[in-house]
Amino acid sequence: MSVNRPDPQALAGQRLQWLEQRQQVLAKNIANANTPGFQPSDLPPFERQLQRAGAAAGVMRTDPKHLASAGSDGAVRERRNAERSPDGNGVALDVQALKVAETDQAHALALNLHRSWVGMFRTALGRG
Amino acid sequence: MDLDRALTISASGMTAQSSRLRVVAENLANQDSTGTAPGADPYRRKTVTFERHVDRATGAESLRPGRVGTAPGEFPAHYEPNHPAADERGYVRTPNVDSLIEVMDMREAQRSYSANLSVLETTRGMLQRAIDSLRA
């Protein structure tokens, strides 16, 4: 494996992890679609996270009884809302649904890439 | 795992919405429940609140139904001297339930419930795909 190119498998793994985190953030937004004053949040783009990989590891939990640090998923509040209801809630269900669909598709793509990469290894090993 | 947390959060949203629907059903069922003694208070409309809940084990920020409160406001009264709950002037007070508001609340709960359900299904699909990739 060449050193200066990122390992596609590791890259697929990072991408999958990012997508899973994003799915969690979107689930939180949709669950709070009727909470007064709630602002939806989203993860920063994957490219940006790749650039500063390792820098934002968050606080480590050395004991299962520790509380997870709030916002350790790096989600940021959305500034621009598509709509805002009178009670101050900024969640637009259609926008969130679109993001969920995007995440779902990207997840399928990353998993298939991962799988075909593993398939190439299998072929090389002669078990294709 | 993040997908597990996403499942927990969506499920908590569904629980909260169904408790809201239960309160709506209670309000609508009692929209004609007057008092039985002269001058007694009729049924007072109930309201549901949601509160944030952090699961200490997983760190997932879900929500759960909070305290069920009662809605303030005047009871509408109408003249019906023969009614058992009529006061000395012959007026009966009826619950402060507006069926239009309740129906609107019900629709909103239904919409949010199905939004949570579809996120749950998508998340489940993602998990299933990840598990299937182990099989290949």
PDB file of C-alpha atoms in Angstrom, chain B residues 32-41 78-88 90-93:
ATOM      1  CA  ASP B  32     -68.632  17.283  27.279  1.00  0.00           C
ATOM      2  CA  SER B  33     -67.725  16.225  30.827  1.00  0.00           C
ATOM      3  CA  THR B  34     -69.390  18.780  33.069  1.00  0.00           C
ATOM      4  CA  GLY B  35     -69.400  18.617  36.850  1.00  0.00           C
ATOM      5  CA  THR B  36     -72.112  16.670  38.679  1.00  0.00           C
ATOM      6  CA  ALA B  37     -72.755  18.898  41.703  1.00  0.00           C
ATOM      7  CA  PRO B  38     -74.203  22.418  41.323  1.00  0.00           C
ATOM      8  CA  GLY B  39     -71.424  24.892  40.525  1.00  0.00           C
ATOM      9  CA  ALA B  40     -68.742  22.162  40.264  1.00  0.00           C
ATOM     10  CA  ASP B  41     -65.836  22.615  37.865  1.00  0.00           C
ATOM     11  CA  HIS B  78     -74.467  28.377  28.868  1.00  0.00           C
ATOM     12  CA  TYR B  79     -77.938  28.654  30.339  1.00  0.00           C
ATOM     13  CA  GLU B  80     -79.510  25.304  31.244  1.00  0.00           C
ATOM     14  CA  PRO B  81     -81.340  25.463  34.597  1.00  0.00           C
ATOM     15  CA  ASN B  82     -82.396  21.793  34.564  1.00  0.00           C
ATOM     16  CA  HIS B  83     -78.838  20.500  34.421  1.00  0.00           C
ATOM     17  CA  PRO B  84     -77.497  18.916  37.658  1.00  0.00           C
ATOM     18  CA  ALA B  85     -74.355  21.069  37.467  1.00  0.00           C
ATOM     19  CA  ALA B  86     -76.242  24.349  36.987  1.00  0.00           C
ATOM     20  CA  ASP B  87     -75.357  27.072  39.482  1.00  0.00           C
ATOM     21  CA  GLU B  88     -77.924  29.225  41.279  1.00  0.00           C
ATOM     22  CA  GLY B  90     -78.974  28.451  35.963  1.00  0.00           C
ATOM     23  CA  TYR B  91     -75.664  28.476  34.112  1.00  0.00           C
ATOM     24  CA  VAL B  92     -73.693  25.298  33.358  1.00  0.00           C
ATOM     25  CA  ARG B  93     -69.955  25.568  32.779  1.00  0.00           C
TER      26      ARG B  93
END
